[in-house]
Amino acid sequence: MTPFDFFESVELPVPAITSEQARDIAANRFGVDAQITALGSQQDANFLLHGASGAPVGVLKIANPAFSLIELEAQDAAAAFILAGEGIRTATNLEPKGVPPIAQIAEEGPLFARVLTYLSGGSIDENIFLSPARAAALGDLAGRTCRALATFDHPGVDRVLQWDLRHSNRTVEVLSPHVTLALQREAVESAAASAWQLVADLADDLPMQVIHGDVTGDNVVCDPGGMPDGLIDFGDLTRSWTVSELAVAAASILRHDGAEAATTIPAIKAFHAVRPLGPAEVEALWPLVVLRSAVVVVSGLQQSSIDVDNAYATDSLDSEWQTFERATELPLDVMTGQIRHALGMARPDEPMTAHAPLIADLDAHDIVALDLSVESDAVDAGAWLDTDCEDHLADNAITAGAAAVITTFGHTQLTRSATLSQTSPATVATGVQLWPAAPLTLAAPWSGTVEAAETGDGAMLSVTGTTGTVQIRGRLRLDDSAGQSVTAGTALGTIEGPVWIHCLRHPHPGNTAVPNFVRPEYAAGWLDRVSDPAALLGLPPTPAPPEDSATLRRRRSRAFAEVQEHYYEHPPRIERGWREHLIATDGRVYLDMVNNVAVIGHGHPALADAVSRQWRRLNTNSRFNYGVVATFSERLAATLPDPLDTVFLVNSGSEADDLALRLAMAATGRHDIVAVAEAYHGWTYATDAISTSVADNPNALTSRPPWVHVVPSPNAFRGEHRGLDAAKYAPEAVAIIEGLAAQGHPPAAFIAEPYYGNAGGIALPDGYLRAVYAAVRAAGGLAIADEVQVGYGRTGRWFWAFQQQDVVPDIVCVAKAMGNGQPLGAVITTREIAESYRTQGYFFSSAGGSPVSCVVGLTVLDVIERERLQENALTVGDHLKARILELATRHPLIGTVHGSGLYMGVELVRDPTTLEPAAAETAAICERMRELGVIVQPTGDRSNVLKMKPPMCLTRESADFFVAMLDRVLSTGW
Ligand code: PMP
């Protein structure tokens, strides 16, 4: 029989084989006695074979009778070839002894069966999110498959398949009648026709080889980390364009939750790294993705119409249509431009030049450029959120004397961004907006044809010359030049108010308009279509936007010690903050759930103003006599109960804790310190010594110096004693303290966070500190409360976390929140303990307690009071906790929610009984949350707690956004 030709046998119903028959075939033809489970397939009949233990032993495949023996032999040979060549796991013939690998099972016709090895690991469920790393792994697998098959050949590969994109135009033509809705049919036909036109022109330059033809989520198997590393189902093996292998893989990515064209870029880059794409292949790639998606839609509808019982075919219809819509969302040239940029193959950007000024009566020197970027001072204090921000700033510039004001071409405009958005907003300008101070005369910048039309809010005018089109839209009064051919310099109308100016390059494929603003993911592609209008106004070319996040990160790692780690593998470049939001230079606004330091919020104008005033007036050290150091010390001491009335001012939490240790040692004349496991207290020599967290230092527990004594972490969720049993931690710690005293090493102090921040925001067991403080005091030592993270109102119910335990420490350390990010720390203790420091000399910190630091401290306290932030932490925190607890009823991954107010930890576990920490999941969830616009990070010794300690001005709406995004990630994958 000759190899298959789809166009001669268009209908391919799945062979009707029952599970019973399948069991007989496996037993009688291959000697495999097995239990049978039917597997889905669009064209073949596939069955999973289980052994007596239930473990899979192989897969029985009964090929569609349309396929000949030689084709099946080619497929099995290719699978073995890829395994040998690239080490990619493939399903190869099981070859039971003495039995030919392929059996003809129907005497009357060619129905062939074979048993292939079963590959563990499972495919990638299309309903879930595909992370950039997994998308890249899919692209890499497709690339390696092509690399392996580059030298493979077999007589069974020359077949005519509907899946071979060389025939995609014909396939769509033959099968599109199955798309019953006329609008949808027209959309598929016209998208396929435009894509085919481009591909046909490139066809002669597209390299060919044998390809697998279906490297998709369905046909891969994954390693234990979920990364595709194996390939099954060689049924679409054919000779075709090599780039088709990638197009098919890329199209399959579009089926996943939240995927869009840009989601395929990591796969395309990974493929290119293994099997570099040539220029023609780059141009053909996205048109082929569109063609593949069209073929999949029409084939799916055809299959479900001829094979109504094929659930596999019918269930996929929605996602197939979604793939098509996502593939065609952008104009072909825009996505191709974007791919070119991603692969470093961008075309040189030649600016378009004018032969006459676009605005005859405007001197370039009188034009003021309006900087609306993320780093612009003009958008401080949340001004970017005002809907009339741009007009208002332009008016100000005009009032200050500008003849016209223009925005910046190709740059990000923060004014176009939004908070709480799960996709990136369109922030990159493809043209410029111009505000005139007085009416200006518009002229043709080059010879060409004029088009003009009145629009609802003004008019549109364009002049098309040989190199491109200039288009002006907005408050225009038109002269009567529409349809005319004009020479450069001809007056065309009057600019009476704000207008948009676009320079569109030729050729301008398709007739889709260029939006004024585009999303950063596609900016490079859209900007290929346009040119900088600056030249038309006599202005110098617009400077390039600031370096991107990847370039910055490389520069940072060259100059900045890398042991100072950064969040995220590919961190966004954050250059602005506002309230509970952090803003990247591409205009993406992230909800900041981790910045416990910025209690009053980012970019607070009251703080900026107060600091700026104090800097202009005085900044010096606390050996001078100025008022604010006394005022701030009084204010701080007043927040604490008696006898804590004496303040030291330093610059950080580490310094505060270090000083507390020295005070305790000075006051007691001893050197031993008792600390709890799972703790972090700082980076200085002494505070590092008492830090026991293995997340911060994997060797922490084995490398503590002899003067540090560690008591068990009083973790009531997953420590040795859980729930009510957690009451046992206190007597255990007391016994250790008493033991030390008995051995002649009574401790100078016991130090702990009074609410366990580093362990994930866990409340200490009731009565814990009361018992332990009593024991350490009984042994002549002091009680130190490290309030660096948990103090200052964050827990909502208490200003100081030790109040939750109903105790009063001897020494309190605070930092972080005190300065809202400005280096500021304090130790507050009794006069007597403070005085004991004199035995060590006198205390001086050059910047600690400086006028600027004290003003910062005072202003933060003022804002916390004035804006009732502790109260907000309580109400919004309680709301947030209740909503996450509700999520926990639906998502078993949430083991528990620790914390109080706006200090919370969501602990993720794989099993509610064993509490196996879900560390890999937590990391991946944080990555996806960032894609959805939320910054949240793992914490705890097992890195399985989502730490949630946002600025205390977090709104209920922001809390709800967080919950919605977490719900989405937990529901659709990470
Ligand atoms: N103590 C605790 C509980 C902390 O969380 C930290 C910082 N993470 C410190 C002390 C050290 O503070 P800093 O980083 O300001 O030195």
PDB file of N, CA, C and O and ligand atoms in Angstrom, residues 596 651-655 657 680-683 753 758 786-790 815-816 824 903 949, ligand 1:
ATOM      1  N   ASN A 596       7.460  45.038  54.250  1.00  0.00           N
ATOM      2  CA  ASN A 596       7.072  45.392  55.612  1.00  0.00           C
ATOM      3  C   ASN A 596       7.766  46.663  56.074  1.00  0.00           C
ATOM      4  O   ASN A 596       7.314  47.332  56.989  1.00  0.00           O
ATOM      5  N   ASN A 651      21.005  52.636  63.165  1.00  0.00           N
ATOM      6  CA  ASN A 651      20.635  52.730  61.745  1.00  0.00           C
ATOM      7  C   ASN A 651      20.005  51.480  61.138  1.00  0.00           C
ATOM      8  O   ASN A 651      19.698  51.484  59.958  1.00  0.00           O
ATOM      9  N   SER A 652      19.909  50.422  61.901  1.00  0.00           N
ATOM     10  CA  SER A 652      19.352  49.204  61.296  1.00  0.00           C
ATOM     11  C   SER A 652      18.930  48.238  62.390  1.00  0.00           C
ATOM     12  O   SER A 652      19.281  48.419  63.572  1.00  0.00           O
ATOM     13  N   GLY A 653      18.243  47.181  61.965  1.00  0.00           N
ATOM     14  CA  GLY A 653      17.838  46.137  62.896  1.00  0.00           C
ATOM     15  C   GLY A 653      19.039  45.383  63.428  1.00  0.00           C
ATOM     16  O   GLY A 653      19.099  45.036  64.612  1.00  0.00           O
ATOM     17  N   SER A 654      19.990  45.109  62.541  1.00  0.00           N
ATOM     18  CA  SER A 654      21.192  44.395  62.983  1.00  0.00           C
ATOM     19  C   SER A 654      21.900  45.187  64.074  1.00  0.00           C
ATOM     20  O   SER A 654      22.321  44.634  65.095  1.00  0.00           O
ATOM     21  N   GLU A 655      22.036  46.493  63.852  1.00  0.00           N
ATOM     22  CA  GLU A 655      22.710  47.337  64.845  1.00  0.00           C
ATOM     23  C   GLU A 655      21.923  47.365  66.149  1.00  0.00           C
ATOM     24  O   GLU A 655      22.507  47.336  67.234  1.00  0.00           O
ATOM     25  N   ASP A 657      19.851  45.067  67.366  1.00  0.00           N
ATOM     26  CA  ASP A 657      19.989  43.790  68.067  1.00  0.00           C
ATOM     27  C   ASP A 657      21.399  43.625  68.629  1.00  0.00           C
ATOM     28  O   ASP A 657      21.595  43.105  69.737  1.00  0.00           O
ATOM     29  N   TYR A 680      16.094  34.861  62.688  1.00  0.00           N
ATOM     30  CA  TYR A 680      17.067  35.746  62.044  1.00  0.00           C
ATOM     31  C   TYR A 680      17.109  37.037  62.842  1.00  0.00           C
ATOM     32  O   TYR A 680      16.061  37.615  63.153  1.00  0.00           O
ATOM     33  N   HIS A 681      18.328  37.489  63.176  1.00  0.00           N
ATOM     34  CA  HIS A 681      18.450  38.730  63.942  1.00  0.00           C
ATOM     35  C   HIS A 681      19.408  39.732  63.309  1.00  0.00           C
ATOM     36  O   HIS A 681      19.589  40.816  63.872  1.00  0.00           O
ATOM     37  N   GLY A 682      20.079  39.382  62.203  1.00  0.00           N
ATOM     38  CA  GLY A 682      20.926  40.393  61.579  1.00  0.00           C
ATOM     39  C   GLY A 682      22.195  39.814  60.999  1.00  0.00           C
ATOM     40  O   GLY A 682      22.452  38.612  61.070  1.00  0.00           O
ATOM     41  N   TRP A 683      22.989  40.716  60.426  1.00  0.00           N
ATOM     42  CA  TRP A 683      24.187  40.256  59.711  1.00  0.00           C
ATOM     43  C   TRP A 683      25.487  40.589  60.439  1.00  0.00           C
ATOM     44  O   TRP A 683      26.548  40.145  60.029  1.00  0.00           O
ATOM     45  N   GLU A 753      11.829  37.031  68.657  1.00  0.00           N
ATOM     46  CA  GLU A 753      10.756  37.862  68.106  1.00  0.00           C
ATOM     47  C   GLU A 753       9.496  37.523  68.901  1.00  0.00           C
ATOM     48  O   GLU A 753       9.143  36.332  69.016  1.00  0.00           O
ATOM     49  N   ASN A 758       9.994  35.388  61.475  1.00  0.00           N
ATOM     50  CA  ASN A 758      10.857  34.644  60.558  1.00  0.00           C
ATOM     51  C   ASN A 758      10.333  33.240  60.276  1.00  0.00           C
ATOM     52  O   ASN A 758      10.641  32.659  59.244  1.00  0.00           O
ATOM     53  N   ASP A 786      12.897  41.293  69.959  1.00  0.00           N
ATOM     54  CA  ASP A 786      13.279  41.777  68.629  1.00  0.00           C
ATOM     55  C   ASP A 786      11.984  42.129  67.892  1.00  0.00           C
ATOM     56  O   ASP A 786      11.297  41.259  67.358  1.00  0.00           O
ATOM     57  N   GLU A 787      11.675  43.422  67.887  1.00  0.00           N
ATOM     58  CA  GLU A 787      10.431  43.901  67.251  1.00  0.00           C
ATOM     59  C   GLU A 787      10.717  44.481  65.867  1.00  0.00           C
ATOM     60  O   GLU A 787       9.898  45.221  65.311  1.00  0.00           O
ATOM     61  N   VAL A 788      11.905  44.122  65.339  1.00  0.00           N
ATOM     62  CA  VAL A 788      12.337  44.739  64.079  1.00  0.00           C
ATOM     63  C   VAL A 788      11.302  44.534  62.961  1.00  0.00           C
ATOM     64  O   VAL A 788      11.027  45.435  62.182  1.00  0.00           O
ATOM     65  N   GLN A 789      10.704  43.340  62.912  1.00  0.00           N
ATOM     66  CA  GLN A 789       9.723  43.081  61.843  1.00  0.00           C
ATOM     67  C   GLN A 789       8.293  43.268  62.312  1.00  0.00           C
ATOM     68  O   GLN A 789       7.445  43.713  61.564  1.00  0.00           O
ATOM     69  N   VAL A 790       8.029  42.806  63.526  1.00  0.00           N
ATOM     70  CA  VAL A 790       6.623  42.646  63.905  1.00  0.00           C
ATOM     71  C   VAL A 790       6.049  43.803  64.710  1.00  0.00           C
ATOM     72  O   VAL A 790       4.849  43.842  64.959  1.00  0.00           O
ATOM     73  N   ALA A 815      13.431  48.604  64.136  1.00  0.00           N
ATOM     74  CA  ALA A 815      14.101  49.211  62.966  1.00  0.00           C
ATOM     75  C   ALA A 815      13.090  49.249  61.829  1.00  0.00           C
ATOM     76  O   ALA A 815      11.971  49.699  62.050  1.00  0.00           O
ATOM     77  N   LYS A 816      13.441  48.718  60.698  1.00  0.00           N
ATOM     78  CA  LYS A 816      12.577  48.628  59.508  1.00  0.00           C
ATOM     79  C   LYS A 816      11.483  49.705  59.438  1.00  0.00           C
ATOM     80  O   LYS A 816      11.700  50.768  58.893  1.00  0.00           O
ATOM     81  N   LEU A 824      17.208  53.397  59.929  1.00  0.00           N
ATOM     82  CA  LEU A 824      16.810  53.892  61.244  1.00  0.00           C
ATOM     83  C   LEU A 824      16.520  52.699  62.141  1.00  0.00           C
ATOM     84  O   LEU A 824      15.795  51.787  61.752  1.00  0.00           O
ATOM     85  N   TYR A 903       0.484  41.235  59.138  1.00  0.00           N
ATOM     86  CA  TYR A 903       1.672  40.378  59.190  1.00  0.00           C
ATOM     87  C   TYR A 903       1.157  38.950  59.106  1.00  0.00           C
ATOM     88  O   TYR A 903       0.650  38.401  60.070  1.00  0.00           O
ATOM     89  N   LYS A 949       3.335  40.868  54.265  1.00  0.00           N
ATOM     90  CA  LYS A 949       3.497  41.965  55.213  1.00  0.00           C
ATOM     91  C   LYS A 949       3.582  43.258  54.403  1.00  0.00           C
ATOM     92  O   LYS A 949       4.610  43.897  54.339  1.00  0.00           O
TER      93      LYS A 949
HETATM   94  N1  PMP B   1      15.686  41.128  63.302  1.00  0.00           N
HETATM   95  C1  PMP B   1      14.706  40.650  62.570  1.00  0.00           C
HETATM   96  C2  PMP B   1      13.581  39.899  63.203  1.00  0.00           C
HETATM   97  C3  PMP B   1      14.722  40.844  61.211  1.00  0.00           C
HETATM   98  O1  PMP B   1      13.723  40.358  60.457  1.00  0.00           O
HETATM   99  C4  PMP B   1      15.786  41.561  60.625  1.00  0.00           C
HETATM  100  C5  PMP B   1      15.855  41.799  59.129  1.00  0.00           C
HETATM  101  N2  PMP B   1      15.220  40.889  58.330  1.00  0.00           N
HETATM  102  C6  PMP B   1      16.793  42.048  61.433  1.00  0.00           C
HETATM  103  C7  PMP B   1      16.705  41.823  62.775  1.00  0.00           C
HETATM  104  C8  PMP B   1      17.951  42.811  60.867  1.00  0.00           C
HETATM  105  O2  PMP B   1      17.541  44.076  60.427  1.00  0.00           O
HETATM  106  P1  PMP B   1      18.354  44.916  59.340  1.00  0.00           P
HETATM  107  O3  PMP B   1      18.213  44.219  58.039  1.00  0.00           O
HETATM  108  O4  PMP B   1      17.724  46.266  59.386  1.00  0.00           O
HETATM  109  O5  PMP B   1      19.780  44.948  59.786  1.00  0.00           O
END
